[in-house]
Amino acid sequence: DVTRSIRLVDQLLQQLGYDPVQTRLSPDMWQILDGPGEVLVLLSENGNEVTFRVPMVELPKTEHEALYRFLLTLSDTASGHASLCITPRRTIDMVFTETTLFLNAAEVATKLQGLTTTSRKVRDVLVHKFGAKPLTIGQWREGFARETHAASS
């Protein structure tokens, strides 16, 4: 039940020290600040999973072969519980997903800290080594809103 899952995510956010009402962007999306990092919290359509996503950069226009090699190597060796993904919007994000059945605030807090710390370091490499343009959560949300609107039209 999605309504139950929304309540679970609200409770989780409260346990982590966030106000779910203040951080809510839509019924199934929240934006939190974890240390220096902004994190989107997205509930799946069926309510079974919650994804913690840090939009990092726009996909660079060149150097794709070296970039993909870097991303694959990093995903295999250094990203821990999180994974790197290239989105249909041509952004590079770092994410981790948890089932709503077993949400544990202490585990999520540890993973969030790792997510924001690692994503900040990876973003710096992507910007300085590959010329990627940093992405803000606002830019990511605008693209997401356009994509969602186009899909529902």
PDB file of C-alpha atoms in Angstrom:
ATOM      1  CA  ASP A   1       0.000   0.000   0.000  1.00  0.00           C
ATOM      2  CA  VAL A   2       1.563   3.293  -1.139  1.00  0.00           C
ATOM      3  CA  THR A   3      -0.095   5.340   1.622  1.00  0.00           C
ATOM      4  CA  ARG A   4       1.498   3.071   4.238  1.00  0.00           C
ATOM      5  CA  SER A   5       4.879   3.415   2.529  1.00  0.00           C
ATOM      6  CA  ILE A   6       4.601   7.219   2.500  1.00  0.00           C
ATOM      7  CA  ARG A   7       3.978   7.125   6.259  1.00  0.00           C
ATOM      8  CA  LEU A   8       7.013   4.844   6.686  1.00  0.00           C
ATOM      9  CA  VAL A   9       9.254   7.246   4.752  1.00  0.00           C
ATOM     10  CA  ASP A  10       7.843  10.176   6.763  1.00  0.00           C
ATOM     11  CA  GLN A  11       8.686   8.303   9.980  1.00  0.00           C
ATOM     12  CA  LEU A  12      12.158   7.456   8.694  1.00  0.00           C
ATOM     13  CA  LEU A  13      12.849  11.090   7.828  1.00  0.00           C
ATOM     14  CA  GLN A  14      11.692  12.165  11.296  1.00  0.00           C
ATOM     15  CA  GLN A  15      14.006   9.588  12.889  1.00  0.00           C
ATOM     16  CA  LEU A  16      16.844  11.018  10.799  1.00  0.00           C
ATOM     17  CA  GLY A  17      16.060  14.545  12.036  1.00  0.00           C
ATOM     18  CA  TYR A  18      14.207  15.900   8.992  1.00  0.00           C
ATOM     19  CA  ASP A  19      10.726  17.360   8.887  1.00  0.00           C
ATOM     20  CA  PRO A  20       8.824  15.303   6.289  1.00  0.00           C
ATOM     21  CA  VAL A  21       6.344  18.123   5.675  1.00  0.00           C
ATOM     22  CA  GLN A  22       9.076  20.734   5.104  1.00  0.00           C
ATOM     23  CA  THR A  23      11.120  18.419   2.872  1.00  0.00           C
ATOM     24  CA  ARG A  24       8.229  17.037   0.789  1.00  0.00           C
ATOM     25  CA  LEU A  25       8.258  18.058  -2.878  1.00  0.00           C
ATOM     26  CA  SER A  26       5.331  15.840  -3.909  1.00  0.00           C
ATOM     27  CA  PRO A  27       3.428  12.976  -2.265  1.00  0.00           C
ATOM     28  CA  ASP A  28       6.232  10.534  -3.128  1.00  0.00           C
ATOM     29  CA  MET A  29       9.326  12.786  -3.266  1.00  0.00           C
ATOM     30  CA  TRP A  30      11.352  14.579  -0.589  1.00  0.00           C
ATOM     31  CA  GLN A  31      14.516  16.710  -0.698  1.00  0.00           C
ATOM     32  CA  ILE A  32      16.880  16.590   2.252  1.00  0.00           C
ATOM     33  CA  LEU A  33      20.235  18.150   3.033  1.00  0.00           C
ATOM     34  CA  ASP A  34      22.673  15.620   4.438  1.00  0.00           C
ATOM     35  CA  GLY A  35      25.756  17.482   5.509  1.00  0.00           C
ATOM     36  CA  PRO A  36      26.961  19.316   2.414  1.00  0.00           C
ATOM     37  CA  GLY A  37      24.904  17.182   0.035  1.00  0.00           C
ATOM     38  CA  GLU A  38      21.393  17.457  -1.317  1.00  0.00           C
ATOM     39  CA  VAL A  39      19.552  14.154  -1.610  1.00  0.00           C
ATOM     40  CA  LEU A  40      16.281  13.356  -3.339  1.00  0.00           C
ATOM     41  CA  VAL A  41      14.203  10.675  -1.649  1.00  0.00           C
ATOM     42  CA  LEU A  42      11.863   8.978  -4.119  1.00  0.00           C
ATOM     43  CA  LEU A  43       9.225   6.352  -3.365  1.00  0.00           C
ATOM     44  CA  SER A  44       8.573   3.794  -6.114  1.00  0.00           C
ATOM     45  CA  GLU A  45       5.143   3.756  -7.767  1.00  0.00           C
ATOM     46  CA  ASN A  46       4.104   0.613  -5.902  1.00  0.00           C
ATOM     47  CA  GLY A  47       5.588   1.864  -2.618  1.00  0.00           C
ATOM     48  CA  ASN A  48       7.893  -1.142  -2.204  1.00  0.00           C
ATOM     49  CA  GLU A  49      11.190   0.736  -2.528  1.00  0.00           C
ATOM     50  CA  VAL A  50      12.620   4.082  -1.551  1.00  0.00           C
ATOM     51  CA  THR A  51      15.556   5.482  -3.525  1.00  0.00           C
ATOM     52  CA  PHE A  52      18.048   8.023  -2.222  1.00  0.00           C
ATOM     53  CA  ARG A  53      19.472   9.914  -5.203  1.00  0.00           C
ATOM     54  CA  VAL A  54      22.186  12.538  -5.556  1.00  0.00           C
ATOM     55  CA  PRO A  55      22.139  14.169  -9.002  1.00  0.00           C
ATOM     56  CA  MET A  56      25.768  15.021  -9.706  1.00  0.00           C
ATOM     57  CA  VAL A  57      26.560  16.254 -13.214  1.00  0.00           C
ATOM     58  CA  GLU A  58      25.327  16.506 -16.758  1.00  0.00           C
ATOM     59  CA  LEU A  59      26.836  13.852 -19.011  1.00  0.00           C
ATOM     60  CA  PRO A  60      29.846  15.453 -20.742  1.00  0.00           C
ATOM     61  CA  LYS A  61      29.598  15.812 -24.512  1.00  0.00           C
ATOM     62  CA  THR A  62      33.006  14.195 -25.182  1.00  0.00           C
ATOM     63  CA  GLU A  63      35.461  11.703 -23.658  1.00  0.00           C
ATOM     64  CA  HIS A  64      32.725   9.077 -23.283  1.00  0.00           C
ATOM     65  CA  GLU A  65      34.981   6.038 -23.561  1.00  0.00           C
ATOM     66  CA  ALA A  66      37.292   7.208 -20.757  1.00  0.00           C
ATOM     67  CA  LEU A  67      34.324   8.394 -18.712  1.00  0.00           C
ATOM     68  CA  TYR A  68      32.495   5.060 -19.007  1.00  0.00           C
ATOM     69  CA  ARG A  69      35.666   3.193 -18.063  1.00  0.00           C
ATOM     70  CA  PHE A  70      36.040   5.449 -15.009  1.00  0.00           C
ATOM     71  CA  LEU A  71      32.393   4.996 -13.981  1.00  0.00           C
ATOM     72  CA  LEU A  72      32.513   1.206 -14.361  1.00  0.00           C
ATOM     73  CA  THR A  73      35.744   0.945 -12.392  1.00  0.00           C
ATOM     74  CA  LEU A  74      34.408   3.202  -9.674  1.00  0.00           C
ATOM     75  CA  SER A  75      31.114   1.321  -9.436  1.00  0.00           C
ATOM     76  CA  ASP A  76      33.028  -1.945  -9.059  1.00  0.00           C
ATOM     77  CA  THR A  77      35.524  -0.746  -6.487  1.00  0.00           C
ATOM     78  CA  ALA A  78      34.671   2.346  -4.520  1.00  0.00           C
ATOM     79  CA  SER A  79      30.999   3.226  -4.388  1.00  0.00           C
ATOM     80  CA  GLY A  80      30.040   0.784  -1.606  1.00  0.00           C
ATOM     81  CA  HIS A  81      26.296   0.454  -1.181  1.00  0.00           C
ATOM     82  CA  ALA A  82      25.564   3.122  -3.806  1.00  0.00           C
ATOM     83  CA  SER A  83      25.671   2.840  -7.553  1.00  0.00           C
ATOM     84  CA  LEU A  84      26.372   5.287 -10.321  1.00  0.00           C
ATOM     85  CA  CYS A  85      23.844   5.630 -13.086  1.00  0.00           C
ATOM     86  CA  ILE A  86      23.461   7.542 -16.316  1.00  0.00           C
ATOM     87  CA  THR A  87      19.866   8.672 -16.550  1.00  0.00           C
ATOM     88  CA  PRO A  88      17.685   9.125 -19.640  1.00  0.00           C
ATOM     89  CA  ARG A  89      18.068  12.875 -18.964  1.00  0.00           C
ATOM     90  CA  ARG A  90      21.801  12.468 -19.653  1.00  0.00           C
ATOM     91  CA  THR A  91      22.831  13.102 -16.068  1.00  0.00           C
ATOM     92  CA  ILE A  92      25.106  11.065 -13.846  1.00  0.00           C
ATOM     93  CA  ASP A  93      23.588  10.332 -10.458  1.00  0.00           C
ATOM     94  CA  MET A  94      24.612   8.290  -7.437  1.00  0.00           C
ATOM     95  CA  VAL A  95      21.838   6.262  -5.797  1.00  0.00           C
ATOM     96  CA  PHE A  96      20.982   3.585  -3.299  1.00  0.00           C
ATOM     97  CA  THR A  97      17.641   1.870  -2.857  1.00  0.00           C
ATOM     98  CA  GLU A  98      16.068   0.260   0.185  1.00  0.00           C
ATOM     99  CA  THR A  99      12.955  -1.865   0.494  1.00  0.00           C
ATOM    100  CA  THR A 100      10.235  -0.192   2.539  1.00  0.00           C
ATOM    101  CA  LEU A 101       9.647  -3.489   4.364  1.00  0.00           C
ATOM    102  CA  PHE A 102      12.886  -3.208   6.332  1.00  0.00           C
ATOM    103  CA  LEU A 103      13.674   0.498   6.647  1.00  0.00           C
ATOM    104  CA  ASN A 104      16.187   1.005   9.435  1.00  0.00           C
ATOM    105  CA  ALA A 105      17.068   4.578  10.379  1.00  0.00           C
ATOM    106  CA  ALA A 106      20.574   3.754  11.633  1.00  0.00           C
ATOM    107  CA  GLU A 107      21.480   1.864   8.453  1.00  0.00           C
ATOM    108  CA  VAL A 108      19.999   4.548   6.204  1.00  0.00           C
ATOM    109  CA  ALA A 109      21.860   7.281   8.128  1.00  0.00           C
ATOM    110  CA  THR A 110      25.176   5.486   7.572  1.00  0.00           C
ATOM    111  CA  LYS A 111      24.422   4.939   3.890  1.00  0.00           C
ATOM    112  CA  LEU A 112      23.324   8.577   3.453  1.00  0.00           C
ATOM    113  CA  GLN A 113      26.596   9.808   4.904  1.00  0.00           C
ATOM    114  CA  GLY A 114      28.528   7.561   2.534  1.00  0.00           C
ATOM    115  CA  LEU A 115      26.351   8.608  -0.396  1.00  0.00           C
ATOM    116  CA  THR A 116      26.866  12.337   0.114  1.00  0.00           C
ATOM    117  CA  THR A 117      30.585  12.036   0.878  1.00  0.00           C
ATOM    118  CA  THR A 118      31.334   9.765  -2.079  1.00  0.00           C
ATOM    119  CA  SER A 119      29.123  11.670  -4.515  1.00  0.00           C
ATOM    120  CA  ARG A 120      30.844  14.943  -3.650  1.00  0.00           C
ATOM    121  CA  LYS A 121      34.267  13.411  -4.367  1.00  0.00           C
ATOM    122  CA  VAL A 122      33.082  11.762  -7.586  1.00  0.00           C
ATOM    123  CA  ARG A 123      31.398  14.987  -8.732  1.00  0.00           C
ATOM    124  CA  ASP A 124      34.710  16.845  -8.280  1.00  0.00           C
ATOM    125  CA  VAL A 125      36.535  14.261 -10.437  1.00  0.00           C
ATOM    126  CA  LEU A 126      33.818  14.345 -13.107  1.00  0.00           C
ATOM    127  CA  VAL A 127      33.959  18.143 -13.248  1.00  0.00           C
ATOM    128  CA  HIS A 128      37.748  18.533 -13.200  1.00  0.00           C
ATOM    129  CA  LYS A 129      38.872  15.479 -15.158  1.00  0.00           C
ATOM    130  CA  PHE A 130      36.004  15.074 -17.645  1.00  0.00           C
ATOM    131  CA  GLY A 131      34.651  18.627 -17.923  1.00  0.00           C
ATOM    132  CA  ALA A 132      31.179  17.671 -16.694  1.00  0.00           C
ATOM    133  CA  LYS A 133      28.833  20.467 -15.715  1.00  0.00           C
ATOM    134  CA  PRO A 134      27.693  20.270 -12.063  1.00  0.00           C
ATOM    135  CA  LEU A 135      23.987  19.643 -11.651  1.00  0.00           C
ATOM    136  CA  THR A 136      21.760  21.119  -8.982  1.00  0.00           C
ATOM    137  CA  ILE A 137      18.752  19.362  -7.513  1.00  0.00           C
ATOM    138  CA  GLY A 138      16.596  22.158  -8.933  1.00  0.00           C
ATOM    139  CA  GLN A 139      17.820  21.434 -12.464  1.00  0.00           C
ATOM    140  CA  TRP A 140      17.252  17.701 -11.951  1.00  0.00           C
ATOM    141  CA  ARG A 141      13.716  18.298 -10.626  1.00  0.00           C
ATOM    142  CA  GLU A 142      12.856  20.555 -13.593  1.00  0.00           C
ATOM    143  CA  GLY A 143      13.914  17.795 -16.006  1.00  0.00           C
ATOM    144  CA  PHE A 144      11.999  15.210 -13.968  1.00  0.00           C
ATOM    145  CA  ALA A 145       8.862  17.378 -13.964  1.00  0.00           C
ATOM    146  CA  ARG A 146       9.076  17.877 -17.758  1.00  0.00           C
ATOM    147  CA  GLU A 147       9.594  14.142 -18.262  1.00  0.00           C
ATOM    148  CA  THR A 148       6.660  13.252 -15.964  1.00  0.00           C
ATOM    149  CA  HIS A 149       4.381  15.812 -17.652  1.00  0.00           C
ATOM    150  CA  ALA A 150       5.301  14.539 -21.127  1.00  0.00           C
ATOM    151  CA  ALA A 151       4.622  10.933 -20.071  1.00  0.00           C
ATOM    152  CA  SER A 152       1.181  11.817 -18.701  1.00  0.00           C
ATOM    153  CA  SER A 153       0.175  13.870 -21.770  1.00  0.00           C
TER     154      SER A 153
END
